[in-house]
mmCIF file with all atom_site columns, C-alpha atoms in Angstrom:
data_model
loop_
_atom_site.group_PDB
_atom_site.id
_atom_site.type_symbol
_atom_site.label_atom_id
_atom_site.label_alt_id
_atom_site.label_comp_id
_atom_site.label_asym_id
_atom_site.label_entity_id
_atom_site.label_seq_id
_atom_site.pdbx_PDB_ins_code
_atom_site.Cartn_x
_atom_site.Cartn_y
_atom_site.Cartn_z
_atom_site.occupancy
_atom_site.B_iso_or_equiv
_atom_site.pdbx_formal_charge
_atom_site.auth_seq_id
_atom_site.auth_comp_id
_atom_site.auth_asym_id
_atom_site.auth_atom_id
_atom_site.pdbx_PDB_model_num
ATOM 1   C CA . MET A 1 1   ? 0.004   -0.014 0.011   1.00 59.00 ? 1   MET A CA 1
ATOM 2   C CA . LYS A 1 2   ? 1.178   3.536  -0.750  1.00 82.00 ? 2   LYS A CA 1
ATOM 3   C CA . ASN A 1 3   ? 2.165   5.709  2.161   1.00 89.00 ? 3   ASN A CA 1
ATOM 4   C CA . TYR A 1 4   ? -0.654  8.267  2.125   1.00 95.00 ? 4   TYR A CA 1
ATOM 5   C CA . ASN A 1 5   ? -0.483  11.543 3.987   1.00 96.00 ? 5   ASN A CA 1
ATOM 6   C CA . ILE A 1 6   ? -3.236  11.182 6.634   1.00 96.00 ? 6   ILE A CA 1
ATOM 7   C CA . GLN A 1 7   ? -3.353  14.167 8.965   1.00 96.00 ? 7   GLN A CA 1
ATOM 8   C CA . ASP A 1 8   ? -3.834  13.343 12.676  1.00 96.00 ? 8   ASP A CA 1
ATOM 9   C CA . SER A 1 9   ? -5.834  16.436 13.574  1.00 95.00 ? 9   SER A CA 1
ATOM 10  C CA . LEU A 1 10  ? -8.652  15.732 11.112  1.00 98.00 ? 10  LEU A CA 1
ATOM 11  C CA . TYR A 1 11  ? -11.783 13.581 10.884  1.00 98.00 ? 11  TYR A CA 1
ATOM 12  C CA . TYR A 1 12  ? -12.484 11.459 7.798   1.00 98.00 ? 12  TYR A CA 1
ATOM 13  C CA . THR A 1 13  ? -15.487 9.915  5.992   1.00 98.00 ? 13  THR A CA 1
ATOM 14  C CA . LYS A 1 14  ? -15.804 6.556  4.196   1.00 97.00 ? 14  LYS A CA 1
ATOM 15  C CA . GLU A 1 15  ? -16.094 8.595  0.986   1.00 97.00 ? 15  GLU A CA 1
ATOM 16  C CA . HIS A 1 16  ? -12.590 10.081 1.721   1.00 98.00 ? 16  HIS A CA 1
ATOM 17  C CA . GLU A 1 17  ? -13.478 13.613 2.674   1.00 98.00 ? 17  GLU A CA 1
ATOM 18  C CA . TRP A 1 18  ? -11.658 15.273 5.564   1.00 98.00 ? 18  TRP A CA 1
ATOM 19  C CA . VAL A 1 19  ? -12.885 17.932 8.005   1.00 98.00 ? 19  VAL A CA 1
ATOM 20  C CA . LYS A 1 20  ? -10.964 20.157 10.392  1.00 98.00 ? 20  LYS A CA 1
ATOM 21  C CA . VAL A 1 21  ? -13.196 21.309 13.235  1.00 97.00 ? 21  VAL A CA 1
ATOM 22  C CA . GLU A 1 22  ? -12.455 24.660 14.943  1.00 95.00 ? 22  GLU A CA 1
ATOM 23  C CA . GLY A 1 23  ? -15.185 25.478 17.447  1.00 91.00 ? 23  GLY A CA 1
ATOM 24  C CA . SER A 1 24  ? -18.420 25.934 15.482  1.00 92.00 ? 24  SER A CA 1
ATOM 25  C CA . GLN A 1 25  ? -16.559 26.214 12.169  1.00 96.00 ? 25  GLN A CA 1
ATOM 26  C CA . ALA A 1 26  ? -15.013 23.623 9.897   1.00 98.00 ? 26  ALA A CA 1
ATOM 27  C CA . THR A 1 27  ? -12.873 23.319 6.773   1.00 98.00 ? 27  THR A CA 1
ATOM 28  C CA . VAL A 1 28  ? -13.529 20.497 4.288   1.00 98.00 ? 28  VAL A CA 1
ATOM 29  C CA . GLY A 1 29  ? -11.553 18.811 1.533   1.00 98.00 ? 29  GLY A CA 1
ATOM 30  C CA . VAL A 1 30  ? -10.724 15.410 0.084   1.00 98.00 ? 30  VAL A CA 1
ATOM 31  C CA . SER A 1 31  ? -8.011  13.154 1.470   1.00 98.00 ? 31  SER A CA 1
ATOM 32  C CA . ASP A 1 32  ? -4.661  12.306 -0.004  1.00 97.00 ? 32  ASP A CA 1
ATOM 33  C CA . TYR A 1 33  ? -6.055  8.857  -0.727  1.00 97.00 ? 33  TYR A CA 1
ATOM 34  C CA . ALA A 1 34  ? -9.041  10.369 -2.615  1.00 96.00 ? 34  ALA A CA 1
ATOM 35  C CA . GLN A 1 35  ? -6.915  12.707 -4.731  1.00 96.00 ? 35  GLN A CA 1
ATOM 36  C CA . ASP A 1 36  ? -4.733  9.696  -5.700  1.00 96.00 ? 36  ASP A CA 1
ATOM 37  C CA . LEU A 1 37  ? -7.791  7.739  -6.762  1.00 94.00 ? 37  LEU A CA 1
ATOM 38  C CA . LEU A 1 38  ? -9.178  10.685 -8.707  1.00 95.00 ? 38  LEU A CA 1
ATOM 39  C CA . THR A 1 39  ? -5.889  11.208 -10.570 1.00 95.00 ? 39  THR A CA 1
ATOM 40  C CA . ASP A 1 40  ? -5.527  14.670 -12.143 1.00 97.00 ? 40  ASP A CA 1
ATOM 41  C CA . VAL A 1 41  ? -8.287  17.012 -10.970 1.00 98.00 ? 41  VAL A CA 1
ATOM 42  C CA . VAL A 1 42  ? -9.307  19.260 -13.867 1.00 98.00 ? 42  VAL A CA 1
ATOM 43  C CA . PHE A 1 43  ? -12.404 21.059 -12.475 1.00 98.00 ? 43  PHE A CA 1
ATOM 44  C CA . VAL A 1 44  ? -14.115 21.780 -9.209  1.00 97.00 ? 44  VAL A CA 1
ATOM 45  C CA . GLU A 1 45  ? -17.743 22.824 -9.069  1.00 97.00 ? 45  GLU A CA 1
ATOM 46  C CA . LEU A 1 46  ? -17.604 24.851 -5.853  1.00 98.00 ? 46  LEU A CA 1
ATOM 47  C CA . PRO A 1 47  ? -20.618 24.987 -3.533  1.00 97.00 ? 47  PRO A CA 1
ATOM 48  C CA . ALA A 1 48  ? -22.569 28.188 -3.209  1.00 97.00 ? 48  ALA A CA 1
ATOM 49  C CA . VAL A 1 49  ? -21.838 30.311 -0.173  1.00 98.00 ? 49  VAL A CA 1
ATOM 50  C CA . GLY A 1 50  ? -24.893 30.219 2.109   1.00 98.00 ? 50  GLY A CA 1
ATOM 51  C CA . LYS A 1 51  ? -25.859 26.680 1.059   1.00 97.00 ? 51  LYS A CA 1
ATOM 52  C CA . GLU A 1 52  ? -27.038 24.508 3.957   1.00 97.00 ? 52  GLU A CA 1
ATOM 53  C CA . VAL A 1 53  ? -25.617 20.979 3.796   1.00 97.00 ? 53  VAL A CA 1
ATOM 54  C CA . LYS A 1 54  ? -26.523 17.889 5.772   1.00 97.00 ? 54  LYS A CA 1
ATOM 55  C CA . GLN A 1 55  ? -24.018 15.334 7.046   1.00 98.00 ? 55  GLN A CA 1
ATOM 56  C CA . PHE A 1 56  ? -23.118 12.953 4.197   1.00 98.00 ? 56  PHE A CA 1
ATOM 57  C CA . GLY A 1 57  ? -25.165 14.965 1.685   1.00 97.00 ? 57  GLY A CA 1
ATOM 58  C CA . ALA A 1 58  ? -23.623 16.004 -1.630  1.00 97.00 ? 58  ALA A CA 1
ATOM 59  C CA . ALA A 1 59  ? -21.972 19.399 -1.307  1.00 97.00 ? 59  ALA A CA 1
ATOM 60  C CA . CYS A 1 60  ? -20.136 19.881 -4.626  1.00 97.00 ? 60  CYS A CA 1
ATOM 61  C CA . VAL A 1 61  ? -18.458 18.087 -7.517  1.00 97.00 ? 61  VAL A CA 1
ATOM 62  C CA . VAL A 1 62  ? -14.840 17.333 -8.401  1.00 97.00 ? 62  VAL A CA 1
ATOM 63  C CA . GLU A 1 63  ? -13.992 16.337 -11.942 1.00 97.00 ? 63  GLU A CA 1
ATOM 64  C CA . SER A 1 64  ? -10.812 14.515 -12.904 1.00 97.00 ? 64  SER A CA 1
ATOM 65  C CA . VAL A 1 65  ? -9.431  13.095 -16.096 1.00 96.00 ? 65  VAL A CA 1
ATOM 66  C CA . LYS A 1 66  ? -10.902 9.750  -14.949 1.00 91.00 ? 66  LYS A CA 1
ATOM 67  C CA . SER A 1 67  ? -14.268 10.586 -13.388 1.00 93.00 ? 67  SER A CA 1
ATOM 68  C CA . VAL A 1 68  ? -16.750 13.006 -11.936 1.00 96.00 ? 68  VAL A CA 1
ATOM 69  C CA . SER A 1 69  ? -17.239 12.618 -8.204  1.00 96.00 ? 69  SER A CA 1
ATOM 70  C CA . ASP A 1 70  ? -19.557 14.152 -5.659  1.00 97.00 ? 70  ASP A CA 1
ATOM 71  C CA . VAL A 1 71  ? -17.945 15.575 -2.534  1.00 97.00 ? 71  VAL A CA 1
ATOM 72  C CA . TYR A 1 72  ? -20.076 14.759 0.488   1.00 98.00 ? 72  TYR A CA 1
ATOM 73  C CA . SER A 1 73  ? -20.236 16.977 3.559   1.00 98.00 ? 73  SER A CA 1
ATOM 74  C CA . PRO A 1 74  ? -18.694 15.349 6.628   1.00 98.00 ? 74  PRO A CA 1
ATOM 75  C CA . LEU A 1 75  ? -20.881 17.535 8.863   1.00 98.00 ? 75  LEU A CA 1
ATOM 76  C CA . SER A 1 76  ? -24.078 19.497 8.694   1.00 97.00 ? 76  SER A CA 1
ATOM 77  C CA . GLY A 1 77  ? -23.802 23.227 8.524   1.00 97.00 ? 77  GLY A CA 1
ATOM 78  C CA . LYS A 1 78  ? -23.842 26.358 6.392   1.00 98.00 ? 78  LYS A CA 1
ATOM 79  C CA . ILE A 1 79  ? -21.164 27.013 3.775   1.00 98.00 ? 79  ILE A CA 1
ATOM 80  C CA . THR A 1 80  ? -19.395 30.315 4.419   1.00 98.00 ? 80  THR A CA 1
ATOM 81  C CA . GLU A 1 81  ? -16.533 30.226 1.936   1.00 98.00 ? 81  GLU A CA 1
ATOM 82  C CA . ALA A 1 82  ? -15.469 28.309 -1.137  1.00 98.00 ? 82  ALA A CA 1
ATOM 83  C CA . ASN A 1 83  ? -11.811 28.038 -2.169  1.00 98.00 ? 83  ASN A CA 1
ATOM 84  C CA . LYS A 1 84  ? -11.827 30.318 -5.251  1.00 98.00 ? 84  LYS A CA 1
ATOM 85  C CA . ASN A 1 85  ? -8.232  29.315 -5.993  1.00 98.00 ? 85  ASN A CA 1
ATOM 86  C CA . LEU A 1 86  ? -9.554  25.960 -7.205  1.00 98.00 ? 86  LEU A CA 1
ATOM 87  C CA . GLU A 1 87  ? -11.328 27.644 -10.130 1.00 96.00 ? 87  GLU A CA 1
ATOM 88  C CA . ALA A 1 88  ? -8.053  28.554 -11.823 1.00 97.00 ? 88  ALA A CA 1
ATOM 89  C CA . SER A 1 89  ? -5.918  25.789 -10.204 1.00 98.00 ? 89  SER A CA 1
ATOM 90  C CA . PRO A 1 90  ? -7.995  22.669 -9.502  1.00 98.00 ? 90  PRO A CA 1
ATOM 91  C CA . GLU A 1 91  ? -4.696  20.678 -9.347  1.00 97.00 ? 91  GLU A CA 1
ATOM 92  C CA . LEU A 1 92  ? -4.221  22.146 -5.838  1.00 98.00 ? 92  LEU A CA 1
ATOM 93  C CA . ILE A 1 93  ? -6.348  19.223 -4.667  1.00 98.00 ? 93  ILE A CA 1
ATOM 94  C CA . ASN A 1 94  ? -3.726  16.832 -6.039  1.00 97.00 ? 94  ASN A CA 1
ATOM 95  C CA . ASN A 1 95  ? -0.697  18.844 -4.970  1.00 97.00 ? 95  ASN A CA 1
ATOM 96  C CA . ASP A 1 96  ? -1.798  19.932 -1.520  1.00 97.00 ? 96  ASP A CA 1
ATOM 97  C CA . PRO A 1 97  ? -5.106  18.341 -0.437  1.00 97.00 ? 97  PRO A CA 1
ATOM 98  C CA . TYR A 1 98  ? -4.982  19.584 3.144   1.00 98.00 ? 98  TYR A CA 1
ATOM 99  C CA . LEU A 1 99  ? -3.755  23.192 2.846   1.00 96.00 ? 99  LEU A CA 1
ATOM 100 C CA . GLY A 1 100 ? -4.028  24.867 -0.573  1.00 97.00 ? 100 GLY A CA 1
ATOM 101 C CA . GLY A 1 101 ? -6.543  22.242 -1.817  1.00 98.00 ? 101 GLY A CA 1
ATOM 102 C CA . TRP A 1 102 ? -9.282  22.705 0.824   1.00 98.00 ? 102 TRP A CA 1
ATOM 103 C CA . ILE A 1 103 ? -12.689 22.998 -0.873  1.00 98.00 ? 103 ILE A CA 1
ATOM 104 C CA . TYR A 1 104 ? -15.038 24.896 1.453   1.00 98.00 ? 104 TYR A CA 1
ATOM 105 C CA . LYS A 1 105 ? -15.578 26.261 4.938   1.00 98.00 ? 105 LYS A CA 1
ATOM 106 C CA . MET A 1 106 ? -18.663 25.966 7.073   1.00 98.00 ? 106 MET A CA 1
ATOM 107 C CA . GLU A 1 107 ? -20.224 27.449 10.184  1.00 97.00 ? 107 GLU A CA 1
ATOM 108 C CA . ASN A 1 108 ? -23.009 26.429 12.562  1.00 96.00 ? 108 ASN A CA 1
ATOM 109 C CA . ILE A 1 109 ? -21.722 22.878 12.384  1.00 96.00 ? 109 ILE A CA 1
ATOM 110 C CA . ASN A 1 110 ? -23.009 20.082 14.582  1.00 90.00 ? 110 ASN A CA 1
ATOM 111 C CA . ALA A 1 111 ? -19.816 19.030 16.311  1.00 87.00 ? 111 ALA A CA 1
ATOM 112 C CA . ALA A 1 112 ? -21.599 15.993 17.825  1.00 94.00 ? 112 ALA A CA 1
ATOM 113 C CA . GLU A 1 113 ? -21.725 14.543 14.304  1.00 97.00 ? 113 GLU A CA 1
ATOM 114 C CA . THR A 1 114 ? -17.940 13.936 14.493  1.00 97.00 ? 114 THR A CA 1
ATOM 115 C CA . ALA A 1 115 ? -18.968 10.761 16.362  1.00 97.00 ? 115 ALA A CA 1
ATOM 116 C CA . ASN A 1 116 ? -20.053 9.407  12.906  1.00 98.00 ? 116 ASN A CA 1
ATOM 117 C CA . LEU A 1 117 ? -16.574 10.053 11.420  1.00 98.00 ? 117 LEU A CA 1
ATOM 118 C CA . MET A 1 118 ? -13.200 8.352  11.667  1.00 98.00 ? 118 MET A CA 1
ATOM 119 C CA . ASP A 1 119 ? -10.088 9.716  13.340  1.00 97.00 ? 119 ASP A CA 1
ATOM 120 C CA . SER A 1 120 ? -6.786  9.330  11.496  1.00 97.00 ? 120 SER A CA 1
ATOM 121 C CA . ALA A 1 121 ? -5.959  5.907  13.044  1.00 97.00 ? 121 ALA A CA 1
ATOM 122 C CA . LYS A 1 122 ? -9.341  4.459  12.077  1.00 97.00 ? 122 LYS A CA 1
ATOM 123 C CA . TYR A 1 123 ? -9.114  6.050  8.581   1.00 97.00 ? 123 TYR A CA 1
ATOM 124 C CA . LYS A 1 124 ? -5.661  4.498  8.015   1.00 96.00 ? 124 LYS A CA 1
ATOM 125 C CA . GLU A 1 125 ? -7.109  1.096  8.939   1.00 95.00 ? 125 GLU A CA 1
ATOM 126 C CA . TYR A 1 126 ? -10.084 1.693  6.654   1.00 96.00 ? 126 TYR A CA 1
ATOM 127 C CA . ILE A 1 127 ? -8.050  2.542  3.560   1.00 96.00 ? 127 ILE A CA 1
ATOM 128 C CA . ALA A 1 128 ? -5.586  -0.308 4.273   1.00 93.00 ? 128 ALA A CA 1
ATOM 129 C CA . GLY A 1 129 ? -8.550  -2.703 3.943   1.00 92.00 ? 129 GLY A CA 1
ATOM 130 C CA . LEU A 1 130 ? -9.617  -1.274 0.581   1.00 90.00 ? 130 LEU A CA 1
ATOM 131 C CA . ASP A 1 131 ? -8.552  -2.652 -2.732  1.00 63.00 ? 131 ASP A CA 1
ATOM 132 C CA . HIS A 1 132 ? -6.845  0.130  -4.604  1.00 51.00 ? 132 HIS A CA 1
#
């Protein structure tokens, strides 16, 4: 198995999104494993600011040379910011999925929903069990 960059301070979903929770706010993106599966990201359909999303509901779309994939929200909340840098440089998701390649930020999150997510150790176990 490849040595994927799995950040310890984040929560992960089975669909390979990550979320960084900071109080009642959160930042969302796709994991290093997900960007590897996607291959070269060529377009990101960013979510609208103000959009309310539910946990595990579709929030936006990422298109790669291989496929078009929904990005599901790890938590419920309201989208406050979309990463406009991805419009001109969608490859940021491939090059830097946790910093430059974040997709959107949210507020009014339900932090209790993190109980439905995986920490980094559980996520590493999860992807180790997947056929790549």
